[in-house]
PDB file of C-alpha atoms in Angstrom:
ATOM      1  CA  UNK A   1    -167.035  24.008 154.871  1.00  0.00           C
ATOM      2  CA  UNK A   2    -168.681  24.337 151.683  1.00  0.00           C
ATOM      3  CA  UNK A   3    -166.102  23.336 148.920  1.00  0.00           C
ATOM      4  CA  UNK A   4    -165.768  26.863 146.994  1.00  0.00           C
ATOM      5  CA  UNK A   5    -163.413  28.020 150.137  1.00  0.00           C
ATOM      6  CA  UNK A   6    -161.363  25.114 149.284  1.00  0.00           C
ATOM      7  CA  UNK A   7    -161.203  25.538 145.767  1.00  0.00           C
ATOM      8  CA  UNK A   8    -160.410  29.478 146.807  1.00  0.00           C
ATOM      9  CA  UNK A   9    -156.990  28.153 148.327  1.00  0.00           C
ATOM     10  CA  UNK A  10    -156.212  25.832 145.244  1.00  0.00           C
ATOM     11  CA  UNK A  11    -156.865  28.879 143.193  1.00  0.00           C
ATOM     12  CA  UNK A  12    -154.650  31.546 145.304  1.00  0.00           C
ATOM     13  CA  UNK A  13    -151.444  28.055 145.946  1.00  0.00           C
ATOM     14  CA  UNK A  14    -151.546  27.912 141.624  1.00  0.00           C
ATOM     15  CA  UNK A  15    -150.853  31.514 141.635  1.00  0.00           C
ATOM     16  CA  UNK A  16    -148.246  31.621 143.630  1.00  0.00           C
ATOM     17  CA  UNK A  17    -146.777  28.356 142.174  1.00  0.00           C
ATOM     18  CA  UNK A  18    -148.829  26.759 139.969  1.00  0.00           C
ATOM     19  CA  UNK A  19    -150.220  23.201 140.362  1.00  0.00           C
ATOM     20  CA  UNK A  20    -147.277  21.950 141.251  1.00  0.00           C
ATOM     21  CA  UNK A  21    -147.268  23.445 144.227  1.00  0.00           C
ATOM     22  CA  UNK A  22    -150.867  22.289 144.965  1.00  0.00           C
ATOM     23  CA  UNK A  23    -150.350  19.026 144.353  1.00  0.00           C
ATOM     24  CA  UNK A  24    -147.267  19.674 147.346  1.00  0.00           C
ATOM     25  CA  UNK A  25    -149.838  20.765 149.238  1.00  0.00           C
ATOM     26  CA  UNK A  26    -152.630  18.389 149.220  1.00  0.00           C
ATOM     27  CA  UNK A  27    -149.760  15.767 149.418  1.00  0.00           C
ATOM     28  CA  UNK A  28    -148.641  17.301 152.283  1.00  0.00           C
ATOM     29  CA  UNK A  29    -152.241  17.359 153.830  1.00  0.00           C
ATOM     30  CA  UNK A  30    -152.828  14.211 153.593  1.00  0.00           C
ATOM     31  CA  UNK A  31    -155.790  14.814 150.847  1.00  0.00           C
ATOM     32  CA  UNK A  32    -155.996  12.599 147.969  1.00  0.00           C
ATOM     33  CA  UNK A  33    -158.862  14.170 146.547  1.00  0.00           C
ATOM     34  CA  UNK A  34    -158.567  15.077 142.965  1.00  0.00           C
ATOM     35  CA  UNK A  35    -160.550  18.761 143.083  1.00  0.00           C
ATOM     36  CA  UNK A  36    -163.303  19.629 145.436  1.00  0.00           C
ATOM     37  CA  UNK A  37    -167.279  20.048 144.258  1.00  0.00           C
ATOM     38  CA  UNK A  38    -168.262  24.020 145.056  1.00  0.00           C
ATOM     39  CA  UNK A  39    -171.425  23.236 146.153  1.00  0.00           C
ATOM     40  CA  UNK A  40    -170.323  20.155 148.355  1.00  0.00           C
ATOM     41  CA  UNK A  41    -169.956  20.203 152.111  1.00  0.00           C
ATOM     42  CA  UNK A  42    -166.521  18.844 153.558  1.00  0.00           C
ATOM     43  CA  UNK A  43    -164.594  18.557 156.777  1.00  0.00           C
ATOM     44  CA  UNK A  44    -163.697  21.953 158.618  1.00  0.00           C
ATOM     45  CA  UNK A  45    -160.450  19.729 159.053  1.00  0.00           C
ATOM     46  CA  UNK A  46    -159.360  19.298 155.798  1.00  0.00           C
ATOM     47  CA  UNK A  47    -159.311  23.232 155.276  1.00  0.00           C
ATOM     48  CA  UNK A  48    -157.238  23.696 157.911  1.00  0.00           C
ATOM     49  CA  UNK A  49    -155.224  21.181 156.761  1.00  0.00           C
ATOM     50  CA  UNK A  50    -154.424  22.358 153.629  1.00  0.00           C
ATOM     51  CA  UNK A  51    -153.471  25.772 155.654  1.00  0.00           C
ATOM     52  CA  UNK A  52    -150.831  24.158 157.477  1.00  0.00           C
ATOM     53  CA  UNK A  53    -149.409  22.083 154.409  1.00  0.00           C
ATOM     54  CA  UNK A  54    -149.393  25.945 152.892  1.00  0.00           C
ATOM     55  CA  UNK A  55    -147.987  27.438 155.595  1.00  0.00           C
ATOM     56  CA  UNK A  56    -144.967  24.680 155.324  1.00  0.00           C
ATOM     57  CA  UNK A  57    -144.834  24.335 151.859  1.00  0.00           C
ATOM     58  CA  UNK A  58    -144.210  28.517 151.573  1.00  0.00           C
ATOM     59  CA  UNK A  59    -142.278  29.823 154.107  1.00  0.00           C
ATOM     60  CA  UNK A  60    -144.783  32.033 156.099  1.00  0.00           C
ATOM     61  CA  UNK A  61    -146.909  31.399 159.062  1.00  0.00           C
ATOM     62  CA  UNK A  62    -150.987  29.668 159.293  1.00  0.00           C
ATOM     63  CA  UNK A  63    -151.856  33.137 159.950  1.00  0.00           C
ATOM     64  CA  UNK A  64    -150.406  34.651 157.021  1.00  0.00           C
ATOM     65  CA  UNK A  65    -151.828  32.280 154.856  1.00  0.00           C
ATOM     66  CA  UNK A  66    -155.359  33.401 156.237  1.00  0.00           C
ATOM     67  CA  UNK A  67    -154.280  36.382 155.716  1.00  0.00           C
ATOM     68  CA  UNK A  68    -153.239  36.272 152.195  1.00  0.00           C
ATOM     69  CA  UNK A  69    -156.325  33.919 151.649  1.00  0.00           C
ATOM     70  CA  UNK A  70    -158.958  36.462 152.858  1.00  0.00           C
ATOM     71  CA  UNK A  71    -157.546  39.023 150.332  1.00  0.00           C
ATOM     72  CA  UNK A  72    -157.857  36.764 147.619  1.00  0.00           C
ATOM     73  CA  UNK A  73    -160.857  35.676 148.268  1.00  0.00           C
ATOM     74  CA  UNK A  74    -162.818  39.204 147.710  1.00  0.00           C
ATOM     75  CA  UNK A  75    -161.549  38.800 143.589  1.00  0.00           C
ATOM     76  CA  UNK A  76    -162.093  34.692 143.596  1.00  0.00           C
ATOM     77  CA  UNK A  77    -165.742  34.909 144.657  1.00  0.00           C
ATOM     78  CA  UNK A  78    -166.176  37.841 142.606  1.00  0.00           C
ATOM     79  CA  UNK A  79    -164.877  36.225 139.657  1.00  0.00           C
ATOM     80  CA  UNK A  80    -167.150  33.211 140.586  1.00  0.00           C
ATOM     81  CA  UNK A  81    -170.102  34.615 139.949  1.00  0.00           C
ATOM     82  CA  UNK A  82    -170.723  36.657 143.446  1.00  0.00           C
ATOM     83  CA  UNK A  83    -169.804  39.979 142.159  1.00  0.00           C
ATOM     84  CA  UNK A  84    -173.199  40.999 141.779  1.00  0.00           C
ATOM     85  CA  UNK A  85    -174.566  40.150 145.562  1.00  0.00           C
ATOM     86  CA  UNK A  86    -171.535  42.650 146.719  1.00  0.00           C
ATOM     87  CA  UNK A  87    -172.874  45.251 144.291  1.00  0.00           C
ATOM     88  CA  UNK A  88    -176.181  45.262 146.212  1.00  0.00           C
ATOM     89  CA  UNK A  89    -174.228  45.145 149.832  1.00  0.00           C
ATOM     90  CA  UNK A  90    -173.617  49.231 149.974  1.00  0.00           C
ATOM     91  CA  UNK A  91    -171.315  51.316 147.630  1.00  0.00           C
ATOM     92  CA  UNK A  92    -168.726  51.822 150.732  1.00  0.00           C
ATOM     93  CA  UNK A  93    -166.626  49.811 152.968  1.00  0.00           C
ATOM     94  CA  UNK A  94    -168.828  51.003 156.362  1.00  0.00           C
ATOM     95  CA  UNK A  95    -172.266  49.942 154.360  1.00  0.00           C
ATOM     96  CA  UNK A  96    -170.724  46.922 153.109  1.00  0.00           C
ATOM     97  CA  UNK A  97    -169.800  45.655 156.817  1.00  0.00           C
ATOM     98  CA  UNK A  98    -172.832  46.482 158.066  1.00  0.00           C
ATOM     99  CA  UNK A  99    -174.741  44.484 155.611  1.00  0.00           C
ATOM    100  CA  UNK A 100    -172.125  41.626 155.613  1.00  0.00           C
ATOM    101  CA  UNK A 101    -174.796  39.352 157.913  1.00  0.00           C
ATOM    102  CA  UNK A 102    -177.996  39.692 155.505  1.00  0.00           C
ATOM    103  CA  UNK A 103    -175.714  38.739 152.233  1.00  0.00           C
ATOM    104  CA  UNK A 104    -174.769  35.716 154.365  1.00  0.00           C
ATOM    105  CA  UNK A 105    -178.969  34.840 154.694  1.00  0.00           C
ATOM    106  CA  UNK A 106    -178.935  35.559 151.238  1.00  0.00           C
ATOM    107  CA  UNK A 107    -176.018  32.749 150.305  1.00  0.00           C
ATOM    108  CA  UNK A 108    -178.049  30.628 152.957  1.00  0.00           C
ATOM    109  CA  UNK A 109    -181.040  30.258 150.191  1.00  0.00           C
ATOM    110  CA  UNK A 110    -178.263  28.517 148.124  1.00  0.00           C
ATOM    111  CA  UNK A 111    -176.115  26.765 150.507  1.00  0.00           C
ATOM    112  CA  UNK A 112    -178.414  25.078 153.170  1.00  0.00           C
ATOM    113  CA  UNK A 113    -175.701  23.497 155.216  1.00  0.00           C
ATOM    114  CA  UNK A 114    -173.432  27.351 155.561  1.00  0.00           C
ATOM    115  CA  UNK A 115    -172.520  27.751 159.128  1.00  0.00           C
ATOM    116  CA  UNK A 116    -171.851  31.373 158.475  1.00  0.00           C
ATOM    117  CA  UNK A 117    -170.088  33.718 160.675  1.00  0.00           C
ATOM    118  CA  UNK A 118    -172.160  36.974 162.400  1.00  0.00           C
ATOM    119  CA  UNK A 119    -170.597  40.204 162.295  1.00  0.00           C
ATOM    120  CA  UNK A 120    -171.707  43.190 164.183  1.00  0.00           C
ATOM    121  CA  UNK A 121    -170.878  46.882 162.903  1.00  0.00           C
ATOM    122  CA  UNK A 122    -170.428  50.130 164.641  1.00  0.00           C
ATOM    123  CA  UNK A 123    -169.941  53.235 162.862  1.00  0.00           C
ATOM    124  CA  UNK A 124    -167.636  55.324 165.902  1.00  0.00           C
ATOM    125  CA  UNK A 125    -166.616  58.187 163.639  1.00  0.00           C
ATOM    126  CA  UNK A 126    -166.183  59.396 160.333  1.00  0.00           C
ATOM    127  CA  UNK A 127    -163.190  56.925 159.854  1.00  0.00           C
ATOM    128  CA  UNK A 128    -163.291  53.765 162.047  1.00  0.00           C
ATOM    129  CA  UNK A 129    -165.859  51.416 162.305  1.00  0.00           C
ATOM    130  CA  UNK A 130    -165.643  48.443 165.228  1.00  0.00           C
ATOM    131  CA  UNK A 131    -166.470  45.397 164.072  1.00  0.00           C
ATOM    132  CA  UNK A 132    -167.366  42.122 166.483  1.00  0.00           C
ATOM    133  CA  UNK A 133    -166.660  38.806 164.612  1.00  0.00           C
ATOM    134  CA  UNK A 134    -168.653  35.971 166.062  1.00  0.00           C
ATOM    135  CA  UNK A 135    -168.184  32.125 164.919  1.00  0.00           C
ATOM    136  CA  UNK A 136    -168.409  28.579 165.795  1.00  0.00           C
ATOM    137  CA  UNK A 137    -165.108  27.862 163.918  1.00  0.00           C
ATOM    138  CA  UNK A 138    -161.824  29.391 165.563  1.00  0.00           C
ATOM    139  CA  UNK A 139    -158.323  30.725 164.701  1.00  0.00           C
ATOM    140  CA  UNK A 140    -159.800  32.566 161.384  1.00  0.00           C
ATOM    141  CA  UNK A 141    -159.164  36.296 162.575  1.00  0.00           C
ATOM    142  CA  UNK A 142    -156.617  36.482 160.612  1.00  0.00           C
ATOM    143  CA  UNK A 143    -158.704  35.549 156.987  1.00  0.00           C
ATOM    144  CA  UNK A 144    -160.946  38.803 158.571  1.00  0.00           C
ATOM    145  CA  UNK A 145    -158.569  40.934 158.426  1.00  0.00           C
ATOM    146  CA  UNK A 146    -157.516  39.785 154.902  1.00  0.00           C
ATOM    147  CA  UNK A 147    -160.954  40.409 153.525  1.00  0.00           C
ATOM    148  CA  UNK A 148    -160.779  43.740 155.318  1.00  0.00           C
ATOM    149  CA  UNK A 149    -157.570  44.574 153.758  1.00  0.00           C
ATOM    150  CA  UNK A 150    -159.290  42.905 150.709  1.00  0.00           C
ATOM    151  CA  UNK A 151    -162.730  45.163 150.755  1.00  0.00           C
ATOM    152  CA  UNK A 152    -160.793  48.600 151.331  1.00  0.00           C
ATOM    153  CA  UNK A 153    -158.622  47.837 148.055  1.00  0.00           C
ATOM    154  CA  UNK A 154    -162.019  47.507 146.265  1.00  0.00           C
ATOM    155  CA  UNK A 155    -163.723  50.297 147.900  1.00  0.00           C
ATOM    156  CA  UNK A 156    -160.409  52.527 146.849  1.00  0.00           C
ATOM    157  CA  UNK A 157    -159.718  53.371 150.984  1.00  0.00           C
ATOM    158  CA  UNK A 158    -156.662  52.258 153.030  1.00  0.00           C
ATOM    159  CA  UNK A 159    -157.387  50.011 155.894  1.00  0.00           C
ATOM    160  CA  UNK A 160    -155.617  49.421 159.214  1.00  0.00           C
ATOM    161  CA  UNK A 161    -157.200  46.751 161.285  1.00  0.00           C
ATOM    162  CA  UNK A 162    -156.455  46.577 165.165  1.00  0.00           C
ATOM    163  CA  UNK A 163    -157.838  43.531 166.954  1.00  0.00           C
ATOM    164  CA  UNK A 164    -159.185  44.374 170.341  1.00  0.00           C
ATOM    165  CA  UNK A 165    -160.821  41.514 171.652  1.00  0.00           C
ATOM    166  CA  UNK A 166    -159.053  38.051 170.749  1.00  0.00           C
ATOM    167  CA  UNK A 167    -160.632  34.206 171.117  1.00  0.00           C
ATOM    168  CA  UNK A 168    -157.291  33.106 171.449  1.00  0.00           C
ATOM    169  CA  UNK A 169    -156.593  34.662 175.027  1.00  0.00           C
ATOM    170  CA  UNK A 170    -160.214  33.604 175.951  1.00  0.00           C
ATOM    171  CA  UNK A 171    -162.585  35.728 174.629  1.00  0.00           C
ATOM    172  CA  UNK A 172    -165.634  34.529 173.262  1.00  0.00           C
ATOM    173  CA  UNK A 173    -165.663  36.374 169.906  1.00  0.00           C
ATOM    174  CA  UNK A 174    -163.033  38.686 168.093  1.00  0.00           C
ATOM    175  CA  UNK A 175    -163.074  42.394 167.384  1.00  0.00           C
ATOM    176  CA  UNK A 176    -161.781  44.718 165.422  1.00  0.00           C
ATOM    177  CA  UNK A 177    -160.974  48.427 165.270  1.00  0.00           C
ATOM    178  CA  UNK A 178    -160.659  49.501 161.668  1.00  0.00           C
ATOM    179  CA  UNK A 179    -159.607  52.562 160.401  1.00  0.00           C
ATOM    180  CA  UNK A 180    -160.170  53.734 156.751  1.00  0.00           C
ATOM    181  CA  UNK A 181    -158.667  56.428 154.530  1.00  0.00           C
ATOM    182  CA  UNK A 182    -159.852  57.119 150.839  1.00  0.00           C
ATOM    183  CA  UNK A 183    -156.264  56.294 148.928  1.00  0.00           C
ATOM    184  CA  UNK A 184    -155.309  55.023 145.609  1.00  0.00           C
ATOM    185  CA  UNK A 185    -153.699  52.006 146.343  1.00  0.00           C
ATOM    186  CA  UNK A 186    -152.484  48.771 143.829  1.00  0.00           C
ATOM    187  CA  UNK A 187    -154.357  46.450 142.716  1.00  0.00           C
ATOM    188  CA  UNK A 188    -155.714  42.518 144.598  1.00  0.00           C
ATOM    189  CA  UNK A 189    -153.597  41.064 141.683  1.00  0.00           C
ATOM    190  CA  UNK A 190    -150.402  43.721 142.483  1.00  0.00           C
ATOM    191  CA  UNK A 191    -150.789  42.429 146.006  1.00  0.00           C
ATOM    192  CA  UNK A 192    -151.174  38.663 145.004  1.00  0.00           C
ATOM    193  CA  UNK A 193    -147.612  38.738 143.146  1.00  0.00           C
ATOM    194  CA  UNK A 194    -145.968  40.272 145.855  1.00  0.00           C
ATOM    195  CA  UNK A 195    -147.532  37.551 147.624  1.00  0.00           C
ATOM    196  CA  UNK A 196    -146.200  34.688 145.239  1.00  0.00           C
ATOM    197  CA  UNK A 197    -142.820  36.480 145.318  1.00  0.00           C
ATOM    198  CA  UNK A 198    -142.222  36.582 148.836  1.00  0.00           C
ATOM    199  CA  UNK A 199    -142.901  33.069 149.031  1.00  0.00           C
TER     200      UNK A 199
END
């Protein structure tokens, strides 16, 4: 994986306990690497690595760290400079998933070696979209529904995610039913300290 995911889950372990608790965790992980290069390619292994040493070093579970991670990650890459691609991606959460494969071509131009994911998006009603989740890499359904979570908090609706179709009892991709309300919900950060505090 490129190295801006890893420095993603530096960024979101210092929040919750600084660098401290980083260091813990790439101790813990077995990587002595000072800091990872963005636009550097590393071992899928060492990120799930450092998910595990999380998961220990916190309290909660590998998949709630995805989970938690995929929330963050919406403000981190928007703070790092990728705001402006998911400006042109649709001004709602249903256009937004349905474009979520062409900004990933559009990344490609910049990161050569991105082994992205493919998503296909159904529109069923006026308030649930299904959404099939295809990728070489597995156990990451969980960051999915984190950046759903994540995307509904910036498009201002409330999100419930049901997966129907799971790689982890056999199938060959994962899917999701997603419902949406418009809501006025707190804020990434709001959900990031309650985060930090539960851990």
């Amino acid at each position: 994986m490129y190295g801006l995911i890893n420095q993603g889950l530096h960024d979101l372990a210092v929040q919750i306990g600084g660098e401290r608790l980083w260091r813990e965790i790439k101790s813990s992980a077995g990587v002595g690497l000072e800091a990872f290069v963005g636009m550097d390619t590393y071992p899928d292994d060492i990120t799930y690595r450092l998910v595990d040493a999380t998961s220990a070093a916190i309290g909660i579970s590998p998949a709630e760290v995805l989970h938690a991670f995929g929330k963050h990650w919406i403000l981190y890459t928007a703070r790092r400079g990728y705001g402006a691609i998911f400006d042109t991606m649709g001004r709602n959460l249903p256009a937004f998933l349905a474009n979520l494969d062409t900004m990933h071509a559009r990344l490609s131009l910049s990161m050569p070696e991105m082994r992205p994911p493919s998503f296909v998006c159904e529109q069923l009603d006026d308030d649930r979209i299904r959404l099939e989740y295809w990728s070489e890499r597995a156990g990451l359904a969980p960051m999915v529904v984190g950046l759903l979570d994540g995307l509904g908090e910036m498009y201002g609706v409330t999100v419930s995610v049901e997966q129907t179709v799971d790689r982890v009892q056999g199938a060959d991709h994962d899917e999701f039913l997603i419902h949406y309300v418009a809501s006025t919900t707190v804020q990434p950060d709001d959900q990031l300290a309650a985060v930090a505090s539960d851990g």
